[in-house]
Short mmCIF file of C-alpha atoms in Angstrom, two decimals:
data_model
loop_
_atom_site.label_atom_id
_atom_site.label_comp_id
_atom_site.label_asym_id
_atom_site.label_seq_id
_atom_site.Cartn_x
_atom_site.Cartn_y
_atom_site.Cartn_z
CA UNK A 1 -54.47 17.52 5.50
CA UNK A 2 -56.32 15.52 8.23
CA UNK A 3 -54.58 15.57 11.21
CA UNK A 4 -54.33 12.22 11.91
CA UNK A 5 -52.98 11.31 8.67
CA UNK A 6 -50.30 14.03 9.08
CA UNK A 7 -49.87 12.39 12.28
CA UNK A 8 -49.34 9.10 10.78
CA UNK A 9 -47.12 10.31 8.48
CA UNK A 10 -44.38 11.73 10.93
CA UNK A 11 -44.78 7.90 12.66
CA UNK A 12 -43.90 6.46 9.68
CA UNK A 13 -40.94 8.90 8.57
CA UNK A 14 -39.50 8.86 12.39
CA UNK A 15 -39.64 4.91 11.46
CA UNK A 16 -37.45 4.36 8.40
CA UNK A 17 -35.37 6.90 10.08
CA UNK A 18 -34.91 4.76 13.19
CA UNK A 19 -34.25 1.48 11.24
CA UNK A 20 -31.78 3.20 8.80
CA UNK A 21 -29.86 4.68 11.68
CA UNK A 22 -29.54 1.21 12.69
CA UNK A 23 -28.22 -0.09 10.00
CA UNK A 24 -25.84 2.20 9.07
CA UNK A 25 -24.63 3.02 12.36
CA UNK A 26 -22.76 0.19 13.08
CA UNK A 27 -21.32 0.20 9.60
CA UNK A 28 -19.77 4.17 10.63
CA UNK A 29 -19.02 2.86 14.07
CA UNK A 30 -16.97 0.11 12.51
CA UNK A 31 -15.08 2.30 10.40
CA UNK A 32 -14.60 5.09 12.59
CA UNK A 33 -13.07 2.23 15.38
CA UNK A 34 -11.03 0.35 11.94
CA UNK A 35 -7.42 -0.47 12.92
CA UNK A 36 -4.99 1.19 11.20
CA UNK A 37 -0.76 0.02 10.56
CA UNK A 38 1.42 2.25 9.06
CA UNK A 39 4.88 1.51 7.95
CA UNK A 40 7.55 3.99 7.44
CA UNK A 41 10.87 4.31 6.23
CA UNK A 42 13.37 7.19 6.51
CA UNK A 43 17.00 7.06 5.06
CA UNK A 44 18.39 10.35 4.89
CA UNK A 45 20.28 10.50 1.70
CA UNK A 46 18.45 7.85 -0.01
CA UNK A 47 16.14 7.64 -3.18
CA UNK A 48 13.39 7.90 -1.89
CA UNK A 49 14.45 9.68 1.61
CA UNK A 50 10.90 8.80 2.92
CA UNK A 51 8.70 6.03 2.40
CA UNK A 52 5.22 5.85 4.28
CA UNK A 53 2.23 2.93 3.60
CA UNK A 54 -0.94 3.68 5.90
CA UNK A 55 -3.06 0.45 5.58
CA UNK A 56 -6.49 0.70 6.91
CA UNK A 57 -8.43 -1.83 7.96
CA UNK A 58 -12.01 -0.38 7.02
CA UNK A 59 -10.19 -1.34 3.42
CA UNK A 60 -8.45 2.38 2.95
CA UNK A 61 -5.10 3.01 1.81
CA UNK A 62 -2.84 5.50 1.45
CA UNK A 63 1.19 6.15 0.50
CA UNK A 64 3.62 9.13 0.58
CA UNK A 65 7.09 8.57 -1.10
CA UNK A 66 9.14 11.95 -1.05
CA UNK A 67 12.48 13.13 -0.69
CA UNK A 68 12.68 14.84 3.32
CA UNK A 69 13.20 18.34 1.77
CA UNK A 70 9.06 17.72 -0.03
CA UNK A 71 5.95 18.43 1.44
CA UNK A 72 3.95 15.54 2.80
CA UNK A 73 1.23 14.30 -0.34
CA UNK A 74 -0.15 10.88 0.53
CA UNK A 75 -2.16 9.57 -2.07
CA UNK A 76 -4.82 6.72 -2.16
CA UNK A 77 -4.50 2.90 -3.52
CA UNK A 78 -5.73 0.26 -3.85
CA UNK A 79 -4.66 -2.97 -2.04
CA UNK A 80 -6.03 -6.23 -2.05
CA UNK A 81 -7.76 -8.03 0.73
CA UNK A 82 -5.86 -10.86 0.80
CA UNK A 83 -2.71 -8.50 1.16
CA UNK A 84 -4.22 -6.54 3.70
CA UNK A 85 -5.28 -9.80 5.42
CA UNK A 86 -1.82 -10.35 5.84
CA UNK A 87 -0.32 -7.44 7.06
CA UNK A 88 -2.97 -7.65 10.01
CA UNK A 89 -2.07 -11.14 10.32
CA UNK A 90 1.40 -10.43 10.70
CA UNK A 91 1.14 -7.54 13.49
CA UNK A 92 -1.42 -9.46 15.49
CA UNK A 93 1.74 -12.27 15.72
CA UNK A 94 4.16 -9.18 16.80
CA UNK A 95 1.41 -7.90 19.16
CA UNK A 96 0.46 -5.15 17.31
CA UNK A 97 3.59 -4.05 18.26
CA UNK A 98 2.87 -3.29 22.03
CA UNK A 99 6.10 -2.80 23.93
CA UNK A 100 8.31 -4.18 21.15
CA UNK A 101 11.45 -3.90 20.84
CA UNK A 102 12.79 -5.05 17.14
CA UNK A 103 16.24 -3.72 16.89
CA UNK A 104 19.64 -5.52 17.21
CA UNK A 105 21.24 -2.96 19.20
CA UNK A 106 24.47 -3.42 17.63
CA UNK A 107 27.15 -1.53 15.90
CA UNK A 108 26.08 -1.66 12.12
CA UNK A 109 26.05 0.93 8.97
CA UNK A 110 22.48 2.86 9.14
CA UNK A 111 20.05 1.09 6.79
CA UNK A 112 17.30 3.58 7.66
CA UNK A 113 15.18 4.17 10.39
CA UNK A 114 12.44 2.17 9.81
CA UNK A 115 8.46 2.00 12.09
CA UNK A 116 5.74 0.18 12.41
CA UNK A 117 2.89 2.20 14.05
CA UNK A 118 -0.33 0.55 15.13
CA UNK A 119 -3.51 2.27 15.76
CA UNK A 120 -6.98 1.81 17.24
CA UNK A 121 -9.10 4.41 18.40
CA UNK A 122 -6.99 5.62 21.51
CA UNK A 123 -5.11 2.47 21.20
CA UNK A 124 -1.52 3.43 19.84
CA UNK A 125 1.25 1.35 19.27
CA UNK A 126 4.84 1.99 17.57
CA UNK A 127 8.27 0.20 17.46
CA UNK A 128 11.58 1.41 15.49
CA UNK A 129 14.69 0.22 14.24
CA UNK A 130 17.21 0.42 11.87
CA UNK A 131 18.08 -3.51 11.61
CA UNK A 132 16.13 -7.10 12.82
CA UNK A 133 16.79 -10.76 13.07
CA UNK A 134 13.06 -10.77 14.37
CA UNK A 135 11.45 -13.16 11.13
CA UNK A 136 7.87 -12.42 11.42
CA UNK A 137 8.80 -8.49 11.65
CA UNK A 138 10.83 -9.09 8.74
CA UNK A 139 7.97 -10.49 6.91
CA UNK A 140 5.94 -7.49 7.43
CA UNK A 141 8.46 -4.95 5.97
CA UNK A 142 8.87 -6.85 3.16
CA UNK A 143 5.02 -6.62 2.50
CA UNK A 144 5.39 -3.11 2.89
CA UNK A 145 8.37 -2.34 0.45
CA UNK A 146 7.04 -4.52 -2.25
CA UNK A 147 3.95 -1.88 -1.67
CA UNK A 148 6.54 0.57 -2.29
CA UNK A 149 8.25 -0.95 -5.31
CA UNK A 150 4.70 -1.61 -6.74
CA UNK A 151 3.86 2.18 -6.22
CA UNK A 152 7.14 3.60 -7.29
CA UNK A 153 7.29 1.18 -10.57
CA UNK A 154 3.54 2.77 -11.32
CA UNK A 155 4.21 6.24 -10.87
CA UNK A 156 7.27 6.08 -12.96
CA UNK A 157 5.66 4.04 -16.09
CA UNK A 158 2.65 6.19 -15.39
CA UNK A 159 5.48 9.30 -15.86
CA UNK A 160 7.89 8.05 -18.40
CA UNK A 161 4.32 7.48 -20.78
CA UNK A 162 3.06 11.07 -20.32
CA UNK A 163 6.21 13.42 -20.18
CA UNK A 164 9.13 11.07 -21.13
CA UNK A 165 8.57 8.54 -23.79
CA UNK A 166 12.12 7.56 -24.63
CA UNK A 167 12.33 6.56 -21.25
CA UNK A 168 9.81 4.09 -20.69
CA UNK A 169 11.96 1.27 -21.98
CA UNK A 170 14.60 1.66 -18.95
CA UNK A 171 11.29 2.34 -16.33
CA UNK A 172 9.78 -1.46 -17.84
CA UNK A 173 13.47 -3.03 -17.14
CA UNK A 174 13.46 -1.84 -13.62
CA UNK A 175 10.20 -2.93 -13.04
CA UNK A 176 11.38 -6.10 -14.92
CA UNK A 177 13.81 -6.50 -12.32
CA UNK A 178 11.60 -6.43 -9.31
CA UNK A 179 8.95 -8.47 -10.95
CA UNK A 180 12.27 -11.08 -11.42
CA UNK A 181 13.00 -10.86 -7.34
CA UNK A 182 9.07 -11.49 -6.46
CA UNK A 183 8.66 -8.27 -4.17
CA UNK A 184 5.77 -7.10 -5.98
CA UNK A 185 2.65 -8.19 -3.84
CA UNK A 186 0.10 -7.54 -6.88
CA UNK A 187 1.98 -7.27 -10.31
CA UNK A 188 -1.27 -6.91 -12.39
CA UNK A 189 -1.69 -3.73 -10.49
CA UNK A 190 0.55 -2.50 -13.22
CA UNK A 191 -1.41 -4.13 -16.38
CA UNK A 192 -3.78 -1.47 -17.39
CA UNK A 193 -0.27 1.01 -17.90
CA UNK A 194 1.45 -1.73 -19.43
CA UNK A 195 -1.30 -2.35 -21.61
CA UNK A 196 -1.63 1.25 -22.81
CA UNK A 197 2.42 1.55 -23.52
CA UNK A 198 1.79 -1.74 -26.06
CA UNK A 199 -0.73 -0.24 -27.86
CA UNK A 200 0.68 3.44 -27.90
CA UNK A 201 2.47 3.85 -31.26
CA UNK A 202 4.66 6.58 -30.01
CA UNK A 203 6.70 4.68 -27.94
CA UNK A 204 9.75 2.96 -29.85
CA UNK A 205 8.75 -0.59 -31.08
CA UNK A 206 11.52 -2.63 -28.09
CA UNK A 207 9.61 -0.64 -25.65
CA UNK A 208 6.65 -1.56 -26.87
CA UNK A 209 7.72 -5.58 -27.59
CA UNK A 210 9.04 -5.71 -23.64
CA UNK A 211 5.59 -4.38 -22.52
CA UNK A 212 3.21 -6.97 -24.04
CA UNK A 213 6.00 -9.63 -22.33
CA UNK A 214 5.76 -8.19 -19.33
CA UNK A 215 1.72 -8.10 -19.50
CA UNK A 216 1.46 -11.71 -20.73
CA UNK A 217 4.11 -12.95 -18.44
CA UNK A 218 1.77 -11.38 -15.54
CA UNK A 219 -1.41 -12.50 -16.62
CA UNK A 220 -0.26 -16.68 -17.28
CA UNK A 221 2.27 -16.54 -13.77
CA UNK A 222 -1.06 -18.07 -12.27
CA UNK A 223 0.22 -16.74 -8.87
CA UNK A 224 -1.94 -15.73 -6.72
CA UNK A 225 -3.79 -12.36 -6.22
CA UNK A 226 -1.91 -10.78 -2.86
CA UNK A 227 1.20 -13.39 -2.62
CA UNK A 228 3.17 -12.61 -0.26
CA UNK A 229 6.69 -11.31 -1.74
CA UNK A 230 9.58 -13.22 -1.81
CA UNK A 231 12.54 -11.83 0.47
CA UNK A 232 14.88 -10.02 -1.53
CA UNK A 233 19.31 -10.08 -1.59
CA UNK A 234 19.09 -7.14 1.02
CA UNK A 235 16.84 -7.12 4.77
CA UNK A 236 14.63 -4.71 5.77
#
């Protein structure tokens, strides 16, 4: 090959090179910097003992719901943005929870440790308590457990289909019940299981009925993808 046309060549491969670096760059920059909030429950004695919701804000997500005595096993999601919109909305209001103190600091019964955790880069952030009157932390934790409600209703349909069909019908009445309280940010999160236990003729026929309810009462709510939950009887 003529040298200057092998010369040429390296120009024009050191080019694309240069302009796809910067493109891309910022893109891994971005993510490598993303903010991240975690929220995490521990109640020693509890079901589920631990309860952890990492929500990243390059759009990653992951949970980890375990008894104490089980090893760690987060596992992806998926949440929405509008969701994770929020929960970013709601720790920029509480600072990102920089020198934040939540608790009461008074003589109650244990309702479980419970932290928010905020970090950046070397930016780190966490608060704890076990009870708050403070509304817009409030907020947030309910955001979090109906993550957790949403999650623990999947796994257990998701369960109860595979291993345990007799069961189902009692695992669609709980999640009945916390689609009835509105805690669950993203109910059609759970319409491709509920839509497999309708048409799956091996699960008894009320089962079955309760399931296509459930589905259709999802799909015509017309509420909104990412809602934020409604607070429930008890406070976070």
């Amino acid at each position: 090959m003529n040298p200057i046309c092998r010369y040429r060549r390296v120009l024009y491969r050191c080019a694309i090179l240069s302009i796809a670096v910067m493109l891309i760059g910022p893109l891994v920059l971005r993510a490598a910097n993303g903010a991240t909030i975690t929220y995490r429950r521990v109640f020693k004695g509890s079901n589920p003992e631990f309860i952890e919701i990492k929500i990243g804000e390059d759009g990653s997500a992951a949970y980890d719901i375990r008894q104490l005595t089980e090893d760690p096993d987060p596992q992806p999601f998926q949440v929405s943005d509008t969701v994770r919109a929020k929960i970013f909305e709601l720790a920029g209001e509480l600072h990102n929870f920089e020198g934040l103190d939540l608790d009461v600091h008074r003589k109650i019964a244990d309702l479980g440790q419970k932290t928010f955790h905020y970090e950046k880069g070397a930016e780190v952030h966490e608060t704890h308590y076990n009870y708050t009157l403070d509304r817009t932390a409030m907020q947030l934790a309910l955001v979090f457990e109906g993550l957790f409600q949403q999650q623990r209703d999947l796994i257990t349909l998701e369960q109860k289909l595979k291993y345990d069909r007799l069961g189902v019908n009692d695992a669609l009445h709980q999640f009945e019940q916390d689609l009835g309280q509105h805690t669950i940010p993203e109910p059609e999160r759970l319409l491709p299981v509920l839509d497999r236990i309708a048409a799956d003729s091996r699960v008894v026929d009320v089962a079955r009925h309760l399931s296509r309810a459930l589905a259709e009462r999802i799909r015509t709510s017309g509420s909104p993808e990412g809602a934020s939950p409604q607070p429930a009887s008890s406070h976070p």
